[in-house]
mmCIF file with all atom_site columns, C-alpha atoms in Angstrom:
data_model
loop_
_atom_site.group_PDB
_atom_site.id
_atom_site.type_symbol
_atom_site.label_atom_id
_atom_site.label_alt_id
_atom_site.label_comp_id
_atom_site.label_asym_id
_atom_site.label_entity_id
_atom_site.label_seq_id
_atom_site.pdbx_PDB_ins_code
_atom_site.Cartn_x
_atom_site.Cartn_y
_atom_site.Cartn_z
_atom_site.occupancy
_atom_site.B_iso_or_equiv
_atom_site.pdbx_formal_charge
_atom_site.auth_seq_id
_atom_site.auth_comp_id
_atom_site.auth_asym_id
_atom_site.auth_atom_id
_atom_site.pdbx_PDB_model_num
ATOM 1   C CA . MET A 1 1   ? 171.313 109.476 54.670 1.00 0.00 ? 1   MET A CA 1
ATOM 2   C CA . TRP A 1 2   ? 167.873 108.868 56.864 1.00 0.00 ? 2   TRP A CA 1
ATOM 3   C CA . VAL A 1 3   ? 165.607 107.148 54.458 1.00 0.00 ? 3   VAL A CA 1
ATOM 4   C CA . SER A 1 4   ? 162.461 110.006 55.033 1.00 0.00 ? 4   SER A CA 1
ATOM 5   C CA . PHE A 1 5   ? 161.933 112.881 56.823 1.00 0.00 ? 5   PHE A CA 1
ATOM 6   C CA . ARG A 1 6   ? 163.258 114.903 59.547 1.00 0.00 ? 6   ARG A CA 1
ATOM 7   C CA . ARG A 1 7   ? 161.297 114.639 62.953 1.00 0.00 ? 7   ARG A CA 1
ATOM 8   C CA . SER A 1 8   ? 161.284 117.195 65.298 1.00 0.00 ? 8   SER A CA 1
ATOM 9   C CA . PRO A 1 9   ? 163.421 116.267 68.544 1.00 0.00 ? 9   PRO A CA 1
ATOM 10  C CA . ALA A 1 10  ? 161.582 114.053 70.929 1.00 0.00 ? 10  ALA A CA 1
ATOM 11  C CA . PRO A 1 11  ? 162.030 113.795 74.992 1.00 0.00 ? 11  PRO A CA 1
ATOM 12  C CA . VAL A 1 12  ? 164.721 111.002 75.468 1.00 0.00 ? 12  VAL A CA 1
ATOM 13  C CA . ASP A 1 13  ? 163.771 108.460 78.663 1.00 0.00 ? 13  ASP A CA 1
ATOM 14  C CA . PRO A 1 14  ? 166.732 107.760 80.442 1.00 0.00 ? 14  PRO A CA 1
ATOM 15  C CA . ALA A 1 15  ? 166.537 104.090 80.520 1.00 0.00 ? 15  ALA A CA 1
ATOM 16  C CA . LEU A 1 16  ? 166.688 103.801 76.803 1.00 0.00 ? 16  LEU A CA 1
ATOM 17  C CA . LEU A 1 17  ? 170.223 105.070 77.362 1.00 0.00 ? 17  LEU A CA 1
ATOM 18  C CA . GLU A 1 18  ? 170.836 101.880 78.622 1.00 0.00 ? 18  GLU A CA 1
ATOM 19  C CA . ALA A 1 19  ? 169.958 99.678  75.994 1.00 0.00 ? 19  ALA A CA 1
ATOM 20  C CA . PHE A 1 20  ? 170.078 101.704 72.564 1.00 0.00 ? 20  PHE A CA 1
ATOM 21  C CA . ARG A 1 21  ? 172.492 104.608 71.061 1.00 0.00 ? 21  ARG A CA 1
ATOM 22  C CA . ILE A 1 22  ? 169.887 108.136 70.684 1.00 0.00 ? 22  ILE A CA 1
ATOM 23  C CA . ASP A 1 23  ? 169.556 110.363 67.456 1.00 0.00 ? 23  ASP A CA 1
ATOM 24  C CA . PRO A 1 24  ? 170.795 113.705 68.383 1.00 0.00 ? 24  PRO A CA 1
ATOM 25  C CA . ASP A 1 25  ? 168.614 115.065 66.099 1.00 0.00 ? 25  ASP A CA 1
ATOM 26  C CA . THR A 1 26  ? 165.392 113.635 66.248 1.00 0.00 ? 26  THR A CA 1
ATOM 27  C CA . GLY A 1 27  ? 165.749 111.424 69.456 1.00 0.00 ? 27  GLY A CA 1
ATOM 28  C CA . ALA A 1 28  ? 164.802 108.278 67.814 1.00 0.00 ? 28  ALA A CA 1
ATOM 29  C CA . ALA A 1 29  ? 166.445 105.579 69.348 1.00 0.00 ? 29  ALA A CA 1
ATOM 30  C CA . VAL A 1 30  ? 168.480 103.638 67.156 1.00 0.00 ? 30  VAL A CA 1
ATOM 31  C CA . LEU A 1 31  ? 168.225 100.540 66.142 1.00 0.00 ? 31  LEU A CA 1
ATOM 32  C CA . GLU A 1 32  ? 171.478 98.977  64.455 1.00 0.00 ? 32  GLU A CA 1
ATOM 33  C CA . VAL A 1 33  ? 171.039 96.104  62.153 1.00 0.00 ? 33  VAL A CA 1
ATOM 34  C CA . VAL A 1 34  ? 175.139 94.548  60.770 1.00 0.00 ? 34  VAL A CA 1
ATOM 35  C CA . VAL A 1 35  ? 173.881 92.641  57.268 1.00 0.00 ? 35  VAL A CA 1
ATOM 36  C CA . SER A 1 36  ? 176.861 91.125  54.960 1.00 0.00 ? 36  SER A CA 1
ATOM 37  C CA . GLY A 1 37  ? 174.951 92.285  51.934 1.00 0.00 ? 37  GLY A CA 1
ATOM 38  C CA . TYR A 1 38  ? 170.980 94.205  50.987 1.00 0.00 ? 38  TYR A CA 1
ATOM 39  C CA . ASP A 1 39  ? 169.967 90.652  50.070 1.00 0.00 ? 39  ASP A CA 1
ATOM 40  C CA . ASP A 1 40  ? 170.043 89.482  53.750 1.00 0.00 ? 40  ASP A CA 1
ATOM 41  C CA . LEU A 1 41  ? 167.640 91.898  54.593 1.00 0.00 ? 41  LEU A CA 1
ATOM 42  C CA . PHE A 1 42  ? 165.233 89.892  52.563 1.00 0.00 ? 42  PHE A CA 1
ATOM 43  C CA . ASN A 1 43  ? 163.500 85.775  53.541 1.00 0.00 ? 43  ASN A CA 1
ATOM 44  C CA . VAL A 1 44  ? 166.415 83.865  50.913 1.00 0.00 ? 44  VAL A CA 1
ATOM 45  C CA . LEU A 1 45  ? 163.194 81.904  49.372 1.00 0.00 ? 45  LEU A CA 1
ATOM 46  C CA . ASP A 1 46  ? 161.530 85.438  48.435 1.00 0.00 ? 46  ASP A CA 1
ATOM 47  C CA . ARG A 1 47  ? 162.713 86.425  45.046 1.00 0.00 ? 47  ARG A CA 1
ATOM 48  C CA . ALA A 1 48  ? 160.175 89.162  44.341 1.00 0.00 ? 48  ALA A CA 1
ATOM 49  C CA . PRO A 1 49  ? 161.662 92.686  43.857 1.00 0.00 ? 49  PRO A CA 1
ATOM 50  C CA . PHE A 1 50  ? 162.485 94.496  47.639 1.00 0.00 ? 50  PHE A CA 1
ATOM 51  C CA . ARG A 1 51  ? 159.731 96.489  47.691 1.00 0.00 ? 51  ARG A CA 1
ATOM 52  C CA . ARG A 1 52  ? 157.313 93.236  47.839 1.00 0.00 ? 52  ARG A CA 1
ATOM 53  C CA . ARG A 1 53  ? 159.726 90.929  48.867 1.00 0.00 ? 53  ARG A CA 1
ATOM 54  C CA . ASP A 1 54  ? 159.209 89.081  52.357 1.00 0.00 ? 54  ASP A CA 1
ATOM 55  C CA . LEU A 1 55  ? 161.621 90.141  55.484 1.00 0.00 ? 55  LEU A CA 1
ATOM 56  C CA . SER A 1 56  ? 164.228 87.579  56.339 1.00 0.00 ? 56  SER A CA 1
ATOM 57  C CA . VAL A 1 57  ? 163.145 85.934  59.786 1.00 0.00 ? 57  VAL A CA 1
ATOM 58  C CA . ASP A 1 58  ? 165.484 86.856  62.085 1.00 0.00 ? 58  ASP A CA 1
ATOM 59  C CA . LEU A 1 59  ? 165.112 90.821  61.237 1.00 0.00 ? 59  LEU A CA 1
ATOM 60  C CA . LYS A 1 60  ? 161.301 90.716  61.512 1.00 0.00 ? 60  LYS A CA 1
ATOM 61  C CA . GLN A 1 61  ? 162.032 89.202  65.646 1.00 0.00 ? 61  GLN A CA 1
ATOM 62  C CA . TYR A 1 62  ? 165.439 91.543  66.453 1.00 0.00 ? 62  TYR A CA 1
ATOM 63  C CA . LEU A 1 63  ? 162.457 94.653  64.864 1.00 0.00 ? 63  LEU A CA 1
ATOM 64  C CA . HIS A 1 64  ? 159.636 92.979  66.888 1.00 0.00 ? 64  HIS A CA 1
ATOM 65  C CA . ASP A 1 65  ? 161.486 93.014  70.073 1.00 0.00 ? 65  ASP A CA 1
ATOM 66  C CA . CYS A 1 66  ? 163.005 96.108  69.733 1.00 0.00 ? 66  CYS A CA 1
ATOM 67  C CA . SER A 1 67  ? 160.243 97.389  68.915 1.00 0.00 ? 67  SER A CA 1
ATOM 68  C CA . GLY A 1 68  ? 158.506 95.891  72.649 1.00 0.00 ? 68  GLY A CA 1
ATOM 69  C CA . TRP A 1 69  ? 161.242 97.323  74.204 1.00 0.00 ? 69  TRP A CA 1
ATOM 70  C CA . VAL A 1 70  ? 161.066 101.152 73.019 1.00 0.00 ? 70  VAL A CA 1
ATOM 71  C CA . PRO A 1 71  ? 157.828 102.644 74.907 1.00 0.00 ? 71  PRO A CA 1
ATOM 72  C CA . LEU A 1 72  ? 155.422 104.095 72.829 1.00 0.00 ? 72  LEU A CA 1
ATOM 73  C CA . PRO A 1 73  ? 155.023 107.021 71.918 1.00 0.00 ? 73  PRO A CA 1
ATOM 74  C CA . HIS A 1 74  ? 158.518 107.109 71.652 1.00 0.00 ? 74  HIS A CA 1
ATOM 75  C CA . PRO A 1 75  ? 160.321 107.409 67.906 1.00 0.00 ? 75  PRO A CA 1
ATOM 76  C CA . ILE A 1 76  ? 162.514 104.718 66.813 1.00 0.00 ? 76  ILE A CA 1
ATOM 77  C CA . ALA A 1 77  ? 165.276 104.894 63.765 1.00 0.00 ? 77  ALA A CA 1
ATOM 78  C CA . PHE A 1 78  ? 167.115 101.731 61.306 1.00 0.00 ? 78  PHE A CA 1
ATOM 79  C CA . GLU A 1 79  ? 170.335 101.512 60.852 1.00 0.00 ? 79  GLU A CA 1
ATOM 80  C CA . VAL A 1 80  ? 171.234 99.479  58.310 1.00 0.00 ? 80  VAL A CA 1
ATOM 81  C CA . LEU A 1 81  ? 175.298 98.116  58.753 1.00 0.00 ? 81  LEU A CA 1
ATOM 82  C CA . LEU A 1 82  ? 176.919 96.821  55.456 1.00 0.00 ? 82  LEU A CA 1
ATOM 83  C CA . THR A 1 83  ? 180.199 94.558  55.942 1.00 0.00 ? 83  THR A CA 1
ATOM 84  C CA . ARG A 1 84  ? 180.153 93.420  52.024 1.00 0.00 ? 84  ARG A CA 1
ATOM 85  C CA . ASP A 1 85  ? 177.864 95.373  49.617 1.00 0.00 ? 85  ASP A CA 1
ATOM 86  C CA . LEU A 1 86  ? 179.553 98.867  49.020 1.00 0.00 ? 86  LEU A CA 1
ATOM 87  C CA . ARG A 1 87  ? 177.043 101.391 49.379 1.00 0.00 ? 87  ARG A CA 1
ATOM 88  C CA . ASP A 1 88  ? 174.146 101.701 46.409 1.00 0.00 ? 88  ASP A CA 1
ATOM 89  C CA . GLU A 1 89  ? 171.465 104.836 46.776 1.00 0.00 ? 89  GLU A CA 1
ATOM 90  C CA . ALA A 1 90  ? 169.129 102.691 45.569 1.00 0.00 ? 90  ALA A CA 1
ATOM 91  C CA . ARG A 1 91  ? 169.404 99.400  46.303 1.00 0.00 ? 91  ARG A CA 1
ATOM 92  C CA . GLU A 1 92  ? 168.506 101.349 50.022 1.00 0.00 ? 92  GLU A CA 1
ATOM 93  C CA . GLN A 1 93  ? 165.870 103.260 48.690 1.00 0.00 ? 93  GLN A CA 1
ATOM 94  C CA . GLU A 1 94  ? 163.998 100.146 47.542 1.00 0.00 ? 94  GLU A CA 1
ATOM 95  C CA . ALA A 1 95  ? 165.576 98.310  50.314 1.00 0.00 ? 95  ALA A CA 1
ATOM 96  C CA . ALA A 1 96  ? 163.682 100.522 53.025 1.00 0.00 ? 96  ALA A CA 1
ATOM 97  C CA . THR A 1 97  ? 160.336 101.114 50.705 1.00 0.00 ? 97  THR A CA 1
ATOM 98  C CA . GLY A 1 98  ? 160.349 96.694  51.093 1.00 0.00 ? 98  GLY A CA 1
ATOM 99  C CA . ILE A 1 99  ? 161.020 97.013  55.082 1.00 0.00 ? 99  ILE A CA 1
ATOM 100 C CA . HIS A 1 100 ? 158.515 100.165 55.180 1.00 0.00 ? 100 HIS A CA 1
ATOM 101 C CA . ALA A 1 101 ? 155.823 98.277  52.922 1.00 0.00 ? 101 ALA A CA 1
ATOM 102 C CA . TYR A 1 102 ? 156.438 95.018  55.313 1.00 0.00 ? 102 TYR A CA 1
ATOM 103 C CA . PHE A 1 103 ? 154.820 96.692  58.251 1.00 0.00 ? 103 PHE A CA 1
ATOM 104 C CA . ALA A 1 104 ? 152.254 98.692  56.631 1.00 0.00 ? 104 ALA A CA 1
ATOM 105 C CA . TYR A 1 105 ? 150.917 95.092  55.557 1.00 0.00 ? 105 TYR A CA 1
ATOM 106 C CA . LEU A 1 106 ? 151.244 93.831  58.767 1.00 0.00 ? 106 LEU A CA 1
ATOM 107 C CA . VAL A 1 107 ? 149.210 97.059  60.197 1.00 0.00 ? 107 VAL A CA 1
ATOM 108 C CA . HIS A 1 108 ? 146.434 96.760  56.563 1.00 0.00 ? 108 HIS A CA 1
ATOM 109 C CA . LEU A 1 109 ? 145.980 92.355  57.797 1.00 0.00 ? 109 LEU A CA 1
ATOM 110 C CA . GLN A 1 110 ? 145.291 93.868  61.934 1.00 0.00 ? 110 GLN A CA 1
ATOM 111 C CA . ARG A 1 111 ? 143.169 96.898  61.208 1.00 0.00 ? 111 ARG A CA 1
ATOM 112 C CA . ALA A 1 112 ? 141.043 94.479  59.076 1.00 0.00 ? 112 ALA A CA 1
ATOM 113 C CA . GLU A 1 113 ? 141.030 91.794  61.233 1.00 0.00 ? 113 GLU A CA 1
ATOM 114 C CA . GLY A 1 114 ? 139.395 94.501  63.833 1.00 0.00 ? 114 GLY A CA 1
ATOM 115 C CA . ARG A 1 115 ? 137.027 95.012  60.662 1.00 0.00 ? 115 ARG A CA 1
ATOM 116 C CA . ARG A 1 116 ? 135.921 91.013  60.993 1.00 0.00 ? 116 ARG A CA 1
ATOM 117 C CA . GLN A 1 117 ? 135.428 91.143  64.861 1.00 0.00 ? 117 GLN A CA 1
ATOM 118 C CA . ARG A 1 118 ? 132.507 93.659  64.232 1.00 0.00 ? 118 ARG A CA 1
ATOM 119 C CA . PRO A 1 119 ? 129.967 91.033  63.344 1.00 0.00 ? 119 PRO A CA 1
ATOM 120 C CA . ARG A 1 120 ? 131.270 88.907  65.739 1.00 0.00 ? 120 ARG A CA 1
ATOM 121 C CA . ILE A 1 121 ? 130.317 91.343  68.603 1.00 0.00 ? 121 ILE A CA 1
ATOM 122 C CA . ALA A 1 122 ? 126.603 92.125  66.975 1.00 0.00 ? 122 ALA A CA 1
ATOM 123 C CA . ALA A 1 123 ? 126.278 88.319  67.012 1.00 0.00 ? 123 ALA A CA 1
ATOM 124 C CA . PHE A 1 124 ? 127.054 87.469  70.439 1.00 0.00 ? 124 PHE A CA 1
ATOM 125 C CA . ALA A 1 125 ? 125.855 90.667  71.744 1.00 0.00 ? 125 ALA A CA 1
ATOM 126 C CA . GLY A 1 126 ? 122.104 89.287  70.258 1.00 0.00 ? 126 GLY A CA 1
ATOM 127 C CA . LEU A 1 127 ? 123.291 85.857  71.598 1.00 0.00 ? 127 LEU A CA 1
ATOM 128 C CA . SER A 1 128 ? 123.660 86.887  75.174 1.00 0.00 ? 128 SER A CA 1
ATOM 129 C CA . PHE A 1 129 ? 120.055 88.880  74.703 1.00 0.00 ? 129 PHE A CA 1
ATOM 130 C CA . ALA A 1 130 ? 118.476 86.053  73.215 1.00 0.00 ? 130 ALA A CA 1
ATOM 131 C CA . LEU A 1 131 ? 119.783 83.586  76.366 1.00 0.00 ? 131 LEU A CA 1
ATOM 132 C CA . LEU A 1 132 ? 119.148 85.760  79.262 1.00 0.00 ? 132 LEU A CA 1
ATOM 133 C CA . SER A 1 133 ? 116.034 87.124  78.036 1.00 0.00 ? 133 SER A CA 1
ATOM 134 C CA . ALA A 1 134 ? 115.061 83.157  77.761 1.00 0.00 ? 134 ALA A CA 1
ATOM 135 C CA . ALA A 1 135 ? 116.247 82.379  80.938 1.00 0.00 ? 135 ALA A CA 1
ATOM 136 C CA . LEU A 1 136 ? 114.684 85.308  82.610 1.00 0.00 ? 136 LEU A CA 1
ATOM 137 C CA . LEU A 1 137 ? 110.684 84.523  81.547 1.00 0.00 ? 137 LEU A CA 1
ATOM 138 C CA . LEU A 1 138 ? 110.810 80.755  81.585 1.00 0.00 ? 138 LEU A CA 1
ATOM 139 C CA . THR A 1 139 ? 112.455 81.653  85.759 1.00 0.00 ? 139 THR A CA 1
ATOM 140 C CA . ASP A 1 140 ? 108.755 81.148  86.882 1.00 0.00 ? 140 ASP A CA 1
ATOM 141 C CA . GLN A 1 141 ? 107.607 79.156  84.717 1.00 0.00 ? 141 GLN A CA 1
ATOM 142 C CA . VAL A 1 142 ? 110.270 75.790  84.933 1.00 0.00 ? 142 VAL A CA 1
ATOM 143 C CA . ASP A 1 143 ? 109.664 73.400  87.171 1.00 0.00 ? 143 ASP A CA 1
ATOM 144 C CA . ARG A 1 144 ? 112.760 74.009  89.634 1.00 0.00 ? 144 ARG A CA 1
ATOM 145 C CA . GLY A 1 145 ? 112.290 70.002  90.488 1.00 0.00 ? 145 GLY A CA 1
ATOM 146 C CA . GLY A 1 146 ? 112.698 69.038  86.970 1.00 0.00 ? 146 GLY A CA 1
ATOM 147 C CA . VAL A 1 147 ? 116.449 67.957  86.425 1.00 0.00 ? 147 VAL A CA 1
ATOM 148 C CA . LEU A 1 148 ? 116.265 68.148  82.324 1.00 0.00 ? 148 LEU A CA 1
ATOM 149 C CA . GLN A 1 149 ? 114.923 72.092  83.039 1.00 0.00 ? 149 GLN A CA 1
ATOM 150 C CA . ALA A 1 150 ? 116.812 73.357  85.702 1.00 0.00 ? 150 ALA A CA 1
ATOM 151 C CA . PHE A 1 151 ? 120.027 72.708  83.440 1.00 0.00 ? 151 PHE A CA 1
ATOM 152 C CA . LEU A 1 152 ? 118.448 73.780  80.696 1.00 0.00 ? 152 LEU A CA 1
ATOM 153 C CA . LEU A 1 153 ? 117.499 77.178  82.526 1.00 0.00 ? 153 LEU A CA 1
ATOM 154 C CA . ASN A 1 154 ? 121.165 77.386  83.838 1.00 0.00 ? 154 ASN A CA 1
ATOM 155 C CA . GLY A 1 155 ? 122.309 76.669  80.508 1.00 0.00 ? 155 GLY A CA 1
ATOM 156 C CA . PHE A 1 156 ? 120.632 79.667  79.678 1.00 0.00 ? 156 PHE A CA 1
ATOM 157 C CA . THR A 1 157 ? 122.127 81.965  82.503 1.00 0.00 ? 157 THR A CA 1
ATOM 158 C CA . VAL A 1 158 ? 125.251 80.663  81.953 1.00 0.00 ? 158 VAL A CA 1
ATOM 159 C CA . GLY A 1 159 ? 125.518 80.482  78.272 1.00 0.00 ? 159 GLY A CA 1
ATOM 160 C CA . GLY A 1 160 ? 124.272 84.413  77.862 1.00 0.00 ? 160 GLY A CA 1
ATOM 161 C CA . TRP A 1 161 ? 126.619 86.016  80.552 1.00 0.00 ? 161 TRP A CA 1
ATOM 162 C CA . LEU A 1 162 ? 129.697 83.883  78.610 1.00 0.00 ? 162 LEU A CA 1
ATOM 163 C CA . PHE A 1 163 ? 128.478 85.416  74.744 1.00 0.00 ? 163 PHE A CA 1
ATOM 164 C CA . LEU A 1 164 ? 128.387 88.430  76.867 1.00 0.00 ? 164 LEU A CA 1
ATOM 165 C CA . TRP A 1 165 ? 131.585 88.704  78.642 1.00 0.00 ? 165 TRP A CA 1
ATOM 166 C CA . GLU A 1 166 ? 132.816 87.323  75.140 1.00 0.00 ? 166 GLU A CA 1
ATOM 167 C CA . ALA A 1 167 ? 130.979 90.216  72.987 1.00 0.00 ? 167 ALA A CA 1
ATOM 168 C CA . LEU A 1 168 ? 132.582 92.343  75.522 1.00 0.00 ? 168 LEU A CA 1
ATOM 169 C CA . SER A 1 169 ? 136.251 91.135  75.152 1.00 0.00 ? 169 SER A CA 1
ATOM 170 C CA . ILE A 1 170 ? 137.109 91.689  71.936 1.00 0.00 ? 170 ILE A CA 1
ATOM 171 C CA . ALA A 1 171 ? 135.293 94.995  71.628 1.00 0.00 ? 171 ALA A CA 1
ATOM 172 C CA . PHE A 1 172 ? 137.338 96.034  74.451 1.00 0.00 ? 172 PHE A CA 1
ATOM 173 C CA . VAL A 1 173 ? 140.149 94.057  76.371 1.00 0.00 ? 173 VAL A CA 1
ATOM 174 C CA . ARG A 1 174 ? 141.084 92.618  72.663 1.00 0.00 ? 174 ARG A CA 1
ATOM 175 C CA . ARG A 1 175 ? 140.915 96.056  71.173 1.00 0.00 ? 175 ARG A CA 1
ATOM 176 C CA . LEU A 1 176 ? 142.776 97.813  72.771 1.00 0.00 ? 176 LEU A CA 1
ATOM 177 C CA . ASP A 1 177 ? 145.454 95.302  72.874 1.00 0.00 ? 177 ASP A CA 1
ATOM 178 C CA . ARG A 1 178 ? 145.166 95.675  69.177 1.00 0.00 ? 178 ARG A CA 1
ATOM 179 C CA . ARG A 1 179 ? 145.189 99.072  68.899 1.00 0.00 ? 179 ARG A CA 1
ATOM 180 C CA . GLU A 1 180 ? 148.562 99.442  70.700 1.00 0.00 ? 180 GLU A CA 1
ATOM 181 C CA . GLN A 1 181 ? 150.026 96.560  68.336 1.00 0.00 ? 181 GLN A CA 1
ATOM 182 C CA . ILE A 1 182 ? 148.441 98.888  65.063 1.00 0.00 ? 182 ILE A CA 1
ATOM 183 C CA . GLN A 1 183 ? 150.216 101.467 67.115 1.00 0.00 ? 183 GLN A CA 1
ATOM 184 C CA . ARG A 1 184 ? 153.947 99.909  67.124 1.00 0.00 ? 184 ARG A CA 1
ATOM 185 C CA . LEU A 1 185 ? 153.473 99.067  63.528 1.00 0.00 ? 185 LEU A CA 1
ATOM 186 C CA . GLN A 1 186 ? 153.055 102.302 62.434 1.00 0.00 ? 186 GLN A CA 1
ATOM 187 C CA . ARG A 1 187 ? 155.747 103.451 64.714 1.00 0.00 ? 187 ARG A CA 1
ATOM 188 C CA . LEU A 1 188 ? 157.950 100.608 62.566 1.00 0.00 ? 188 LEU A CA 1
ATOM 189 C CA . VAL A 1 189 ? 156.489 102.477 59.170 1.00 0.00 ? 189 VAL A CA 1
ATOM 190 C CA . ASP A 1 190 ? 156.732 105.563 59.784 1.00 0.00 ? 190 ASP A CA 1
ATOM 191 C CA . ALA A 1 191 ? 160.995 104.813 60.782 1.00 0.00 ? 191 ALA A CA 1
ATOM 192 C CA . PRO A 1 192 ? 163.543 106.410 58.746 1.00 0.00 ? 192 PRO A CA 1
ATOM 193 C CA . ILE A 1 193 ? 166.468 104.150 57.658 1.00 0.00 ? 193 ILE A CA 1
ATOM 194 C CA . ARG A 1 194 ? 169.889 105.085 57.437 1.00 0.00 ? 194 ARG A CA 1
ATOM 195 C CA . PHE A 1 195 ? 172.931 102.949 55.774 1.00 0.00 ? 195 PHE A CA 1
ATOM 196 C CA . THR A 1 196 ? 175.706 103.233 56.413 1.00 0.00 ? 196 THR A CA 1
ATOM 197 C CA . ARG A 1 197 ? 179.346 100.862 55.947 1.00 0.00 ? 197 ARG A CA 1
ATOM 198 C CA . ALA A 1 198 ? 180.521 99.073  59.284 1.00 0.00 ? 198 ALA A CA 1
ATOM 199 C CA . GLU A 1 199 ? 183.743 99.456  59.022 1.00 0.00 ? 199 GLU A CA 1
ATOM 200 C CA . ALA A 1 200 ? 182.946 103.529 58.376 1.00 0.00 ? 200 ALA A CA 1
ATOM 201 C CA . THR A 1 201 ? 180.847 103.403 61.182 1.00 0.00 ? 201 THR A CA 1
ATOM 202 C CA . ALA A 1 202 ? 183.171 101.859 63.175 1.00 0.00 ? 202 ALA A CA 1
ATOM 203 C CA . ALA A 1 203 ? 186.064 104.484 62.513 1.00 0.00 ? 203 ALA A CA 1
ATOM 204 C CA . SER A 1 204 ? 183.976 107.390 63.379 1.00 0.00 ? 204 SER A CA 1
#
């Protein structure tokens, strides 16, 4: 049983068939994780309950890599294959909650970072306006024969454009990158999770 709500089938990119098994009901790319038991999904140094525990380093890297391979907005699903532990629905629900909570926390961090960047955009834009305005006002007043004056004027001009570029980079380029990252993390938050015994899967 998938630990999530059922979604409508999605169109399948033929390229995904080469790398992933596709769930016939939803069309989601299934990311298979093979572990000995439920504890292997989480960081062995973190003794908090599953719902608050950090994920294992290998699992985080694997899920991040697979999320990058599956193009947006195609859905994904997790299938955890247990080779040692017996099925325990209570632990499965708790483990699924912990996995989803981890990625929900990363979404929160990305959005918080976006909010922290807004004052920087305003500050850089203000500095750019001040420096470029100063350069324009001083253009006709500075003695271009003086090395120091010319150096200051060029410094105002170059500095103004650099601050403007940094403001635009944060406001548009990095914002688009952050939005895509949030979408990929949110897809991991929404991904259904199914737990099965490894031998049962092999037999089927």
